[in-house]
């Protein structure tokens, strides 16, 4: 068995035989031409055909992956009309007397290098778009048919890289998964794979050509692939895949249905995610939005402080891909059980009660403002909610809001667009519960973090397994705090949700709905089972009368 690791762009399991795709090698001659007009005509014909192909791919992607993902092909079609790019290509044909193939290669490569050398990671990625349309024109000039790259049998497709055009051309009914040696989790190909619900690994350096025809498994949950897996491992992962398939079957039954009880009570059901790789799961499981985007993944996955642009690209990806659904992004929640070396945090005797989350941010304000600017920039691309964790006082909340306004002013003065956004906090300490009325006056929403609220209420370290016998996750004190928070929020027009583990606890769903909770945010795979449970409740009956 061979184990290959990469970056997962969709949490899922794919099992099947490998088909290794080798891009055709194009031999481009540097020989000079005699008939310039004929060569210009060849280039124009190939370019016009490429535009038609990009428009056709837009229509296909619209069906397979949705409007946001399809938009890249409209952009590609416009790029093929770009005067600068066309003039540069034709100039090489006319003055240097090179072939249409040579001119296309040189002119398009030069344009791609301009993007590749930009500092902005998002703009840097756009070099791939230039290479994509370059390949489309060259394929037409060479008469290459790319529709046969996949073969006729279901397979896990392995390639050095795939352009967005190649990805969308694939027959989804035969595509089990994708593994690429190159690429990135922010590329259009990764976005399309997520949108199409296809398990995929990128930056898998261990890809080998001799995998062709071998049995393999992509484990998107653990960002690896197994080639010729052992029987025990294959059996285990097949069970995980079958569980995923059951979720998909449930999706077909409940997709588009309301989260409404028999008596007509409707609640929002959102998803908790750890980063852009979970976007596909949000879409697959038909979550109404994202109730908790854990932004700390940006910090935990970086070797140094992530830049404003790096953060902006991650947040924009989620907000833009899921628009118009709401995406609530929690600001940095590093500390306690989540540490990063480069932040040089002092060792604490009791980190759960120490410098963590908003306490770090308010003592390292420039660090905090970097994230706030990234969030504000992302707000222009969709429906964003900004949520502050570990707030225990009105003073802290107002200080956060002041910094946010300061950042907004800085961006607007630079001519950078800022969209509308909602503002909320996590309620995860007894202190926050006790002053919830005051905090609600300053917020659009509350999200109750039941994991920490339980820990701090019961004085039980949730990282200490030895205390499990003393831990009652249904403790009446915690449930009363939840009810108190809901009531306080509603008194001030603030909606209230739950994003902790209790939100997915089926034993408490009816209790929460009777309390008046507005939203439950859960692991994506829990969205549909929760919807099914909600639709079977009748709150007009007494609890003991429920079946």
Short mmCIF file of C-alpha atoms in Angstrom, two decimals:
data_model
loop_
_atom_site.label_atom_id
_atom_site.label_comp_id
_atom_site.label_asym_id
_atom_site.label_seq_id
_atom_site.Cartn_x
_atom_site.Cartn_y
_atom_site.Cartn_z
CA UNK A 1 0.00 0.00 0.00
CA UNK A 2 1.18 3.50 -0.83
CA UNK A 3 0.01 6.51 1.19
CA UNK A 4 0.04 9.93 -0.48
CA UNK A 5 -0.75 13.17 1.30
CA UNK A 6 -2.01 16.48 -0.07
CA UNK A 7 -4.50 19.24 0.66
CA UNK A 8 -8.13 18.24 0.76
CA UNK A 9 -10.66 20.52 -0.96
CA UNK A 10 -13.68 18.46 0.07
CA UNK A 11 -14.24 16.21 3.05
CA UNK A 12 -15.41 12.94 1.53
CA UNK A 13 -14.42 9.42 0.53
CA UNK A 14 -13.83 8.23 -3.05
CA UNK A 15 -13.11 4.59 -3.90
CA UNK A 16 -12.22 3.25 -7.35
CA UNK A 17 -9.59 2.62 -9.99
CA UNK A 18 -7.11 5.30 -10.95
CA UNK A 19 -7.06 6.89 -14.39
CA UNK A 20 -3.86 8.88 -14.91
CA UNK A 21 -4.36 11.77 -17.30
CA UNK A 22 -1.37 13.01 -19.24
CA UNK A 23 -1.87 16.31 -20.99
CA UNK A 24 -0.95 16.09 -24.66
CA UNK A 25 2.52 17.39 -25.45
CA UNK A 26 2.35 20.20 -27.94
CA UNK A 27 5.38 20.55 -30.17
CA UNK A 28 5.48 24.23 -31.12
CA UNK A 29 7.85 25.14 -33.91
CA UNK A 30 9.86 28.34 -33.95
CA UNK A 31 10.09 28.19 -37.73
CA UNK A 32 9.08 31.35 -39.56
CA UNK A 33 5.94 31.49 -41.71
CA UNK A 34 5.31 32.97 -45.14
CA UNK A 35 1.54 33.65 -45.18
CA UNK A 36 0.92 36.10 -42.32
CA UNK A 37 -2.74 36.69 -43.20
CA UNK A 38 -3.50 32.96 -43.21
CA UNK A 39 -1.85 32.61 -39.80
CA UNK A 40 -3.83 35.54 -38.39
CA UNK A 41 -6.99 33.93 -39.71
CA UNK A 42 -6.06 30.61 -38.04
CA UNK A 43 -5.54 32.40 -34.72
CA UNK A 44 -8.86 34.27 -34.96
CA UNK A 45 -10.73 31.07 -35.82
CA UNK A 46 -9.16 29.19 -32.91
CA UNK A 47 -9.89 32.09 -30.55
CA UNK A 48 -13.53 32.39 -31.69
CA UNK A 49 -13.99 28.66 -31.20
CA UNK A 50 -12.43 28.94 -27.74
CA UNK A 51 -14.93 31.69 -26.84
CA UNK A 52 -17.80 29.44 -27.94
CA UNK A 53 -16.32 26.61 -25.84
CA UNK A 54 -16.03 28.83 -22.74
CA UNK A 55 -19.67 29.93 -23.14
CA UNK A 56 -20.72 26.28 -23.45
CA UNK A 57 -18.70 25.43 -20.33
CA UNK A 58 -20.49 28.26 -18.51
CA UNK A 59 -23.83 26.63 -19.29
CA UNK A 60 -22.58 23.21 -18.15
CA UNK A 61 -21.03 24.58 -14.94
CA UNK A 62 -24.24 26.46 -14.21
CA UNK A 63 -26.02 23.11 -13.97
CA UNK A 64 -23.23 21.13 -12.30
CA UNK A 65 -21.79 23.68 -9.88
CA UNK A 66 -23.98 26.78 -9.69
CA UNK A 67 -23.74 30.37 -10.90
CA UNK A 68 -20.83 31.47 -8.71
CA UNK A 69 -18.59 28.67 -9.94
CA UNK A 70 -19.73 29.06 -13.54
CA UNK A 71 -18.82 32.74 -13.64
CA UNK A 72 -15.14 31.95 -14.26
CA UNK A 73 -16.00 30.84 -17.81
CA UNK A 74 -17.72 34.14 -18.58
CA UNK A 75 -14.51 35.81 -17.40
CA UNK A 76 -12.49 33.49 -19.66
CA UNK A 77 -14.62 34.46 -22.66
CA UNK A 78 -14.02 38.15 -21.88
CA UNK A 79 -10.27 37.54 -21.53
CA UNK A 80 -10.28 36.14 -25.06
CA UNK A 81 -11.60 39.52 -26.22
CA UNK A 82 -8.91 41.51 -24.39
CA UNK A 83 -7.34 43.98 -26.81
CA UNK A 84 -3.91 43.97 -25.16
CA UNK A 85 -3.69 40.19 -25.27
CA UNK A 86 -4.90 40.00 -28.87
CA UNK A 87 -2.60 42.80 -30.03
CA UNK A 88 0.41 41.14 -28.39
CA UNK A 89 -0.36 37.82 -30.10
CA UNK A 90 -0.98 39.33 -33.53
CA UNK A 91 2.12 41.49 -33.25
CA UNK A 92 4.27 38.36 -32.94
CA UNK A 93 2.62 36.87 -36.03
CA UNK A 94 2.86 40.05 -38.08
CA UNK A 95 6.28 41.43 -37.19
CA UNK A 96 8.20 38.33 -36.14
CA UNK A 97 6.46 36.08 -38.70
CA UNK A 98 5.90 33.24 -36.22
CA UNK A 99 3.06 30.72 -36.31
CA UNK A 100 -0.25 31.23 -34.50
CA UNK A 101 0.75 28.45 -32.07
CA UNK A 102 4.06 30.11 -31.22
CA UNK A 103 2.50 33.57 -30.90
CA UNK A 104 -0.26 32.29 -28.64
CA UNK A 105 2.21 30.48 -26.41
CA UNK A 106 4.53 33.48 -26.00
CA UNK A 107 1.91 36.23 -25.65
CA UNK A 108 -0.34 34.32 -23.26
CA UNK A 109 2.61 33.08 -21.17
CA UNK A 110 3.86 36.65 -20.81
CA UNK A 111 0.45 37.82 -19.61
CA UNK A 112 0.24 34.92 -17.15
CA UNK A 113 3.65 35.83 -15.72
CA UNK A 114 2.39 39.35 -14.97
CA UNK A 115 -0.30 37.85 -12.71
CA UNK A 116 2.04 35.21 -11.25
CA UNK A 117 4.47 37.86 -10.03
CA UNK A 118 1.83 39.89 -8.18
CA UNK A 119 1.97 39.91 -4.37
CA UNK A 120 -1.78 39.45 -3.90
CA UNK A 121 -2.37 35.67 -3.66
CA UNK A 122 -5.83 36.00 -5.25
CA UNK A 123 -4.44 37.86 -8.27
CA UNK A 124 -1.51 35.43 -8.43
CA UNK A 125 -4.03 32.59 -8.86
CA UNK A 126 -5.46 34.33 -11.94
CA UNK A 127 -2.39 33.28 -13.88
CA UNK A 128 -4.09 29.88 -14.05
CA UNK A 129 -6.99 31.48 -15.94
CA UNK A 130 -4.61 32.77 -18.62
CA UNK A 131 -3.00 29.35 -18.98
CA UNK A 132 -6.48 27.82 -19.25
CA UNK A 133 -7.59 29.97 -22.17
CA UNK A 134 -4.15 29.61 -23.74
CA UNK A 135 -4.58 25.85 -23.67
CA UNK A 136 -8.04 26.17 -25.20
CA UNK A 137 -6.71 28.20 -28.15
CA UNK A 138 -3.73 25.86 -28.63
CA UNK A 139 -5.94 22.77 -28.53
CA UNK A 140 -8.06 24.27 -31.29
CA UNK A 141 -5.00 25.16 -33.36
CA UNK A 142 -3.66 21.61 -33.00
CA UNK A 143 -7.09 19.99 -33.44
CA UNK A 144 -6.91 18.20 -30.07
CA UNK A 145 -10.09 16.71 -28.61
CA UNK A 146 -10.01 17.04 -24.79
CA UNK A 147 -13.38 15.38 -24.19
CA UNK A 148 -11.80 11.89 -24.07
CA UNK A 149 -9.36 12.59 -21.20
CA UNK A 150 -11.44 10.70 -18.66
CA UNK A 151 -12.11 7.43 -20.41
CA UNK A 152 -15.42 5.56 -20.30
CA UNK A 153 -15.29 3.86 -16.86
CA UNK A 154 -15.85 5.33 -13.36
CA UNK A 155 -12.47 6.44 -12.03
CA UNK A 156 -10.41 8.54 -9.68
CA UNK A 157 -8.73 10.95 -12.06
CA UNK A 158 -5.06 11.68 -11.35
CA UNK A 159 -3.22 14.49 -13.11
CA UNK A 160 -0.37 16.93 -12.68
CA UNK A 161 -3.01 19.66 -12.62
CA UNK A 162 -6.42 20.36 -14.12
CA UNK A 163 -7.64 23.63 -15.53
CA UNK A 164 -11.19 24.79 -14.72
CA UNK A 165 -12.16 23.99 -18.32
CA UNK A 166 -10.84 20.44 -18.03
CA UNK A 167 -12.61 19.97 -14.69
CA UNK A 168 -16.02 21.04 -15.99
CA UNK A 169 -15.67 18.95 -19.17
CA UNK A 170 -15.42 15.81 -17.06
CA UNK A 171 -18.39 13.47 -17.02
CA UNK A 172 -19.55 13.81 -13.43
CA UNK A 173 -21.37 10.46 -13.58
CA UNK A 174 -18.02 8.72 -14.12
CA UNK A 175 -15.88 10.90 -11.84
CA UNK A 176 -15.30 9.41 -8.38
CA UNK A 177 -12.55 11.77 -7.23
CA UNK A 178 -9.63 13.96 -8.29
CA UNK A 179 -5.96 13.95 -7.25
CA UNK A 180 -3.56 16.56 -8.63
CA UNK A 181 0.14 16.99 -8.05
CA UNK A 182 -0.11 20.77 -8.27
CA UNK A 183 -2.95 23.28 -7.82
CA UNK A 184 -4.18 25.03 -4.68
CA UNK A 185 -7.20 24.99 -2.39
CA UNK A 186 -8.10 28.50 -3.66
CA UNK A 187 -7.94 27.66 -7.36
CA UNK A 188 -11.03 27.65 -9.52
CA UNK A 189 -10.55 23.93 -10.06
CA UNK A 190 -10.74 23.34 -6.29
CA UNK A 191 -13.80 25.57 -6.03
CA UNK A 192 -15.49 23.67 -8.85
CA UNK A 193 -14.66 20.31 -7.28
CA UNK A 194 -16.21 21.46 -4.00
CA UNK A 195 -19.28 22.83 -5.75
CA UNK A 196 -19.72 19.59 -7.69
CA UNK A 197 -19.33 17.56 -4.50
CA UNK A 198 -16.30 15.62 -5.73
CA UNK A 199 -13.66 14.50 -3.16
CA UNK A 200 -10.35 15.94 -4.28
CA UNK A 201 -6.74 16.31 -3.19
CA UNK A 202 -4.40 18.99 -4.53
CA UNK A 203 -0.66 19.47 -3.99
CA UNK A 204 -0.22 15.71 -3.71
CA UNK A 205 3.52 15.47 -4.40
CA UNK A 206 3.54 11.67 -4.32
CA UNK A 207 1.51 11.24 -7.53
CA UNK A 208 2.97 8.49 -9.74
CA UNK A 209 2.21 7.60 -13.35
CA UNK A 210 2.29 3.87 -12.51
CA UNK A 211 -0.89 4.31 -10.42
CA UNK A 212 -2.89 3.95 -13.63
CA UNK A 213 -5.40 1.11 -13.28
CA UNK A 214 -4.68 0.50 -9.58
CA UNK A 215 -7.29 0.52 -6.81
CA UNK A 216 -7.23 3.67 -4.68
CA UNK A 217 -9.13 5.55 -2.00
CA UNK A 218 -9.23 9.30 -1.41
CA UNK A 219 -9.77 10.11 2.25
CA UNK A 220 -10.69 13.79 2.15
CA UNK A 221 -11.26 13.87 5.90
CA UNK A 222 -7.59 13.15 6.53
CA UNK A 223 -6.15 14.77 3.38
CA UNK A 224 -4.58 11.61 1.98
CA UNK A 225 -4.96 8.89 -0.63
CA UNK A 226 -4.27 5.17 -0.37
CA UNK A 227 -3.12 3.30 -3.47
CA UNK A 228 -3.69 -0.47 -3.29
CA UNK A 229 -5.06 -0.18 0.30
CA UNK A 230 -5.15 -3.11 2.69
CA UNK A 231 -8.43 -5.03 2.96
CA UNK A 232 -9.10 -3.79 6.51
CA UNK A 233 -8.53 -0.17 5.60
CA UNK A 234 -10.66 -0.46 2.47
CA UNK A 235 -13.49 -2.00 4.51
CA UNK A 236 -13.32 0.76 7.12
CA UNK A 237 -13.33 3.59 4.59
CA UNK A 238 -16.08 1.92 2.57
CA UNK A 239 -18.30 2.11 5.68
CA UNK A 240 -17.48 5.82 5.99
CA UNK A 241 -18.31 6.34 2.33
CA UNK A 242 -21.60 4.47 2.72
CA UNK A 243 -22.51 6.80 5.59
CA UNK A 244 -21.82 9.74 3.28
CA UNK A 245 -24.01 8.18 0.60
CA UNK A 246 -26.85 7.86 3.09
CA UNK A 247 -26.52 11.56 3.78
CA UNK A 248 -26.75 12.25 0.05
CA UNK A 249 -29.88 10.11 -0.20
CA UNK A 250 -31.35 12.08 2.68
CA UNK A 251 -30.46 15.28 0.85
CA UNK A 252 -32.54 14.22 -2.15
CA UNK A 253 -35.49 13.70 0.16
CA UNK A 254 -35.15 16.94 2.11
CA UNK A 255 -33.34 19.31 -0.24
CA UNK A 256 -35.09 22.64 -0.38
CA UNK A 257 -37.47 21.74 2.45
CA UNK A 258 -38.07 24.20 5.27
CA UNK A 259 -36.89 23.62 8.82
CA UNK A 260 -40.49 23.92 9.96
CA UNK A 261 -42.29 21.92 12.66
CA UNK A 262 -45.72 20.38 12.14
CA UNK A 263 -47.32 23.32 13.96
CA UNK A 264 -45.54 25.89 11.75
CA UNK A 265 -42.51 26.95 13.83
CA UNK A 266 -39.53 27.67 11.56
CA UNK A 267 -35.89 27.77 12.61
CA UNK A 268 -32.65 28.45 10.76
CA UNK A 269 -30.26 25.49 10.51
CA UNK A 270 -26.71 26.58 9.69
CA UNK A 271 -23.39 24.73 9.52
CA UNK A 272 -20.16 25.00 11.52
CA UNK A 273 -17.07 24.89 9.30
CA UNK A 274 -13.32 25.01 9.76
CA UNK A 275 -12.38 26.60 6.44
CA UNK A 276 -12.97 26.77 2.69
CA UNK A 277 -12.53 23.00 2.27
CA UNK A 278 -15.89 22.57 4.01
CA UNK A 279 -17.84 24.82 1.63
CA UNK A 280 -18.86 21.86 -0.50
CA UNK A 281 -20.30 20.13 2.56
CA UNK A 282 -22.39 23.19 3.38
CA UNK A 283 -23.84 23.08 -0.13
CA UNK A 284 -24.25 19.31 -0.29
CA UNK A 285 -26.12 19.20 2.99
CA UNK A 286 -28.30 22.21 2.11
CA UNK A 287 -27.42 24.24 5.20
CA UNK A 288 -29.12 27.63 5.35
CA UNK A 289 -25.79 29.35 5.94
CA UNK A 290 -22.68 29.16 8.11
CA UNK A 291 -23.25 29.87 11.79
CA UNK A 292 -19.61 29.43 12.77
CA UNK A 293 -16.61 29.80 10.47
CA UNK A 294 -13.62 29.09 12.71
CA UNK A 295 -11.13 31.65 11.42
CA UNK A 296 -8.36 30.24 13.59
CA UNK A 297 -7.68 27.67 10.83
CA UNK A 298 -5.99 30.52 8.93
CA UNK A 299 -3.56 30.96 11.82
CA UNK A 300 -3.13 27.28 12.71
CA UNK A 301 -2.25 26.40 9.10
CA UNK A 302 0.33 29.17 8.74
CA UNK A 303 3.99 29.22 9.76
CA UNK A 304 3.86 32.96 10.39
CA UNK A 305 1.26 35.65 10.90
CA UNK A 306 -1.10 35.41 7.90
CA UNK A 307 -1.24 38.64 5.92
CA UNK A 308 -4.36 40.70 5.40
CA UNK A 309 -4.57 39.48 1.79
CA UNK A 310 -4.22 35.83 2.80
CA UNK A 311 -7.04 36.20 5.28
CA UNK A 312 -9.18 38.22 2.88
CA UNK A 313 -8.88 35.53 0.21
CA UNK A 314 -9.97 32.79 2.61
CA UNK A 315 -12.94 34.78 3.91
CA UNK A 316 -13.94 36.02 0.47
CA UNK A 317 -13.88 32.47 -0.89
CA UNK A 318 -16.45 31.33 1.68
CA UNK A 319 -18.63 34.43 1.58
CA UNK A 320 -18.67 34.62 -2.22
CA UNK A 321 -19.20 30.90 -2.81
CA UNK A 322 -22.16 30.71 -0.44
CA UNK A 323 -23.85 34.05 -1.24
CA UNK A 324 -26.61 35.02 -0.61
CA UNK A 325 -26.51 32.67 2.39
CA UNK A 326 -25.14 34.21 5.56
CA UNK A 327 -21.60 33.30 6.63
CA UNK A 328 -20.76 34.15 10.24
CA UNK A 329 -17.00 34.33 10.77
CA UNK A 330 -15.70 34.19 14.32
CA UNK A 331 -12.65 36.36 14.89
CA UNK A 332 -9.41 34.78 16.05
CA UNK A 333 -10.02 32.27 18.85
CA UNK A 334 -6.42 31.22 19.48
CA UNK A 335 -5.43 30.27 23.02
CA UNK A 336 -6.33 27.58 25.57
CA UNK A 337 -6.29 24.32 23.54
CA UNK A 338 -5.33 26.06 20.26
CA UNK A 339 -1.77 27.41 20.19
CA UNK A 340 0.54 28.62 17.40
CA UNK A 341 4.28 28.90 17.96
CA UNK A 342 4.87 32.17 16.11
CA UNK A 343 2.54 34.08 18.45
CA UNK A 344 4.96 33.42 21.32
CA UNK A 345 2.26 33.12 23.95
CA UNK A 346 3.53 32.82 27.50
CA UNK A 347 2.90 29.48 29.19
CA UNK A 348 -0.05 29.72 31.57
CA UNK A 349 -0.98 27.57 34.55
CA UNK A 350 -4.63 27.68 33.52
CA UNK A 351 -4.90 28.59 29.82
CA UNK A 352 -8.68 28.05 29.68
CA UNK A 353 -8.96 31.02 32.05
CA UNK A 354 -6.07 32.92 30.54
CA UNK A 355 -5.14 35.05 27.54
CA UNK A 356 -7.25 33.69 24.73
CA UNK A 357 -9.59 34.76 21.93
CA UNK A 358 -10.69 38.40 22.25
CA UNK A 359 -8.21 38.95 25.09
CA UNK A 360 -5.35 38.34 22.66
CA UNK A 361 -6.95 40.58 20.06
CA UNK A 362 -7.52 43.52 22.40
CA UNK A 363 -3.95 43.35 23.70
CA UNK A 364 -2.47 43.01 20.18
CA UNK A 365 -4.57 45.54 18.35
CA UNK A 366 -2.56 45.75 15.12
CA UNK A 367 -2.77 41.98 14.85
CA UNK A 368 -6.55 42.23 15.39
CA UNK A 369 -6.98 45.08 12.92
CA UNK A 370 -5.34 43.00 10.19
CA UNK A 371 -8.12 40.46 10.54
CA UNK A 372 -10.84 43.08 10.85
CA UNK A 373 -9.74 44.76 7.61
CA UNK A 374 -9.73 41.39 5.83
CA UNK A 375 -13.25 40.68 7.09
CA UNK A 376 -14.53 44.10 6.07
CA UNK A 377 -13.10 43.68 2.58
CA UNK A 378 -14.78 40.27 2.31
CA UNK A 379 -18.12 41.82 3.32
CA UNK A 380 -18.38 43.33 -0.16
CA UNK A 381 -18.74 39.86 -1.69
CA UNK A 382 -21.69 38.36 0.14
CA UNK A 383 -23.70 38.13 3.34
CA UNK A 384 -21.19 38.37 6.19
CA UNK A 385 -21.65 38.21 9.94
CA UNK A 386 -18.70 39.13 12.18
CA UNK A 387 -18.67 37.44 15.59
CA UNK A 388 -16.45 38.19 18.57
CA UNK A 389 -15.65 35.30 20.99
CA UNK A 390 -15.21 35.35 24.77
CA UNK A 391 -16.88 38.72 25.36
CA UNK A 392 -17.61 39.20 29.06
CA UNK A 393 -18.27 42.95 29.27
CA UNK A 394 -19.92 45.81 27.42
CA UNK A 395 -16.56 47.63 27.50
CA UNK A 396 -14.86 44.82 25.53
CA UNK A 397 -17.63 44.75 22.94
CA UNK A 398 -17.55 48.51 22.45
CA UNK A 399 -13.77 48.42 22.10
CA UNK A 400 -14.12 45.78 19.37
CA UNK A 401 -16.75 47.85 17.60
CA UNK A 402 -14.58 50.97 17.79
CA UNK A 403 -11.66 49.10 16.20
CA UNK A 404 -13.98 47.78 13.50
CA UNK A 405 -15.17 51.29 12.66
CA UNK A 406 -11.57 52.51 12.67
CA UNK A 407 -10.64 49.81 10.14
CA UNK A 408 -13.67 50.58 8.02
CA UNK A 409 -12.69 54.24 7.87
CA UNK A 410 -9.13 53.32 6.85
CA UNK A 411 -10.38 51.12 4.00
CA UNK A 412 -12.89 53.66 2.70
CA UNK A 413 -10.25 56.39 2.70
CA UNK A 414 -8.17 54.14 0.42
CA UNK A 415 -11.14 53.64 -1.89
CA UNK A 416 -11.57 49.99 -0.86
CA UNK A 417 -15.17 48.84 -0.94
CA UNK A 418 -16.83 47.64 2.28
CA UNK A 419 -20.20 45.90 2.19
CA UNK A 420 -22.92 45.60 4.78
CA UNK A 421 -22.48 43.12 7.61
CA UNK A 422 -24.14 42.02 10.82
CA UNK A 423 -22.37 41.99 14.17
CA UNK A 424 -22.64 39.47 16.97
CA UNK A 425 -20.87 37.82 19.87
CA UNK A 426 -20.51 34.38 21.33
CA UNK A 427 -22.16 33.80 24.68
CA UNK A 428 -19.86 31.28 26.33
CA UNK A 429 -19.39 32.42 29.93
CA UNK A 430 -21.82 32.84 32.84
CA UNK A 431 -20.72 36.49 32.96
CA UNK A 432 -22.01 37.07 29.42
CA UNK A 433 -25.30 35.38 30.30
CA UNK A 434 -25.78 37.58 33.37
CA UNK A 435 -25.36 40.81 31.36
CA UNK A 436 -26.98 39.53 28.15
CA UNK A 437 -29.55 42.36 28.23
CA UNK A 438 -26.77 44.97 28.11
CA UNK A 439 -24.82 43.11 25.42
CA UNK A 440 -27.93 42.62 23.27
CA UNK A 441 -28.28 46.39 22.97
CA UNK A 442 -24.98 46.40 21.05
CA UNK A 443 -25.49 43.32 18.82
CA UNK A 444 -27.46 41.99 15.88
CA UNK A 445 -27.15 38.40 17.09
CA UNK A 446 -25.91 36.09 19.84
CA UNK A 447 -24.44 32.63 19.25
CA UNK A 448 -24.24 30.43 22.33
CA UNK A 449 -21.04 28.40 22.49
CA UNK A 450 -22.29 25.56 24.66
CA UNK A 451 -18.93 23.79 24.86
CA UNK A 452 -17.24 26.59 26.79
CA UNK A 453 -20.42 27.69 28.53
CA UNK A 454 -20.73 24.20 30.02
CA UNK A 455 -17.04 24.17 30.98
CA UNK A 456 -17.14 27.51 32.74
CA UNK A 457 -20.53 26.96 34.39
CA UNK A 458 -19.66 23.53 35.79
CA UNK A 459 -15.99 24.39 36.51
CA UNK A 460 -14.96 21.30 34.56
CA UNK A 461 -12.00 21.39 32.18
CA UNK A 462 -13.38 19.84 29.00
CA UNK A 463 -9.86 18.74 28.01
CA UNK A 464 -9.53 16.61 31.15
CA UNK A 465 -10.85 13.12 30.40
CA UNK A 466 -10.56 12.22 34.07
CA UNK A 467 -13.49 14.56 34.81
CA UNK A 468 -15.87 12.87 32.38
CA UNK A 469 -17.79 11.10 35.20
CA UNK A 470 -18.64 14.53 36.64
CA UNK A 471 -19.65 16.15 33.35
CA UNK A 472 -23.38 16.51 32.74
CA UNK A 473 -23.83 18.15 29.33
CA UNK A 474 -27.57 18.46 30.05
CA UNK A 475 -27.02 20.16 33.39
CA UNK A 476 -30.08 22.28 34.28
CA UNK A 477 -27.85 25.27 35.05
CA UNK A 478 -26.59 25.31 31.46
CA UNK A 479 -30.09 24.91 30.05
CA UNK A 480 -31.34 27.79 32.22
CA UNK A 481 -28.49 29.97 30.99
CA UNK A 482 -29.48 29.20 27.40
CA UNK A 483 -33.08 30.16 28.12
CA UNK A 484 -31.98 33.37 29.88
CA UNK A 485 -29.84 34.32 26.88
CA UNK A 486 -32.65 33.70 24.39
CA UNK A 487 -35.08 35.80 26.41
CA UNK A 488 -32.58 38.65 26.83
CA UNK A 489 -31.77 38.70 23.14
CA UNK A 490 -35.41 38.77 22.12
CA UNK A 491 -36.17 41.62 24.49
CA UNK A 492 -33.81 43.77 22.43
CA UNK A 493 -34.53 42.44 18.93
CA UNK A 494 -31.37 40.32 18.83
CA UNK A 495 -31.70 36.86 17.32
CA UNK A 496 -30.10 33.97 19.20
CA UNK A 497 -28.47 30.79 17.94
CA UNK A 498 -26.45 27.88 19.30
CA UNK A 499 -23.16 26.86 17.66
CA UNK A 500 -21.82 24.45 20.30
CA UNK A 501 -22.13 20.67 20.34
CA UNK A 502 -25.50 20.77 22.09
CA UNK A 503 -26.98 22.31 18.95
CA UNK A 504 -26.81 18.91 17.25
CA UNK A 505 -28.00 16.94 20.28
CA UNK A 506 -31.33 15.40 19.18
CA UNK A 507 -32.34 14.97 22.82
CA UNK A 508 -32.45 18.77 23.18
CA UNK A 509 -33.82 19.93 19.82
CA UNK A 510 -37.41 20.15 21.00
CA UNK A 511 -36.30 21.83 24.23
CA UNK A 512 -34.43 24.52 22.30
CA UNK A 513 -37.33 25.16 19.96
CA UNK A 514 -39.70 25.52 22.91
CA UNK A 515 -37.25 28.00 24.44
CA UNK A 516 -37.54 30.09 21.27
CA UNK A 517 -34.10 29.56 19.76
CA UNK A 518 -33.80 31.18 16.31
CA UNK A 519 -30.92 29.19 14.84
CA UNK A 520 -28.95 26.00 15.35
CA UNK A 521 -25.50 25.69 13.78
CA UNK A 522 -24.12 22.18 13.56
CA UNK A 523 -21.60 20.00 11.76
CA UNK A 524 -22.65 19.98 8.07
CA UNK A 525 -23.47 16.27 8.09
CA UNK A 526 -25.91 16.88 10.97
CA UNK A 527 -27.97 19.45 9.04
CA UNK A 528 -30.28 17.02 7.27
CA UNK A 529 -30.92 14.65 10.20
CA UNK A 530 -31.69 17.75 12.28
CA UNK A 531 -34.07 19.04 9.60
CA UNK A 532 -35.86 15.70 9.55
CA UNK A 533 -36.21 15.78 13.34
CA UNK A 534 -37.52 19.35 13.34
CA UNK A 535 -40.12 18.57 10.68
CA UNK A 536 -41.46 15.75 12.86
CA UNK A 537 -42.05 17.92 15.94
CA UNK A 538 -45.39 19.43 16.97
CA UNK A 539 -44.85 22.15 19.55
CA UNK A 540 -48.58 22.62 20.00
CA UNK A 541 -48.58 19.33 21.91
CA UNK A 542 -47.12 18.81 25.36
CA UNK A 543 -43.59 17.34 25.35
CA UNK A 544 -44.78 14.07 26.83
CA UNK A 545 -47.26 13.68 23.96
CA UNK A 546 -44.50 13.74 21.32
CA UNK A 547 -43.77 10.38 19.76
#
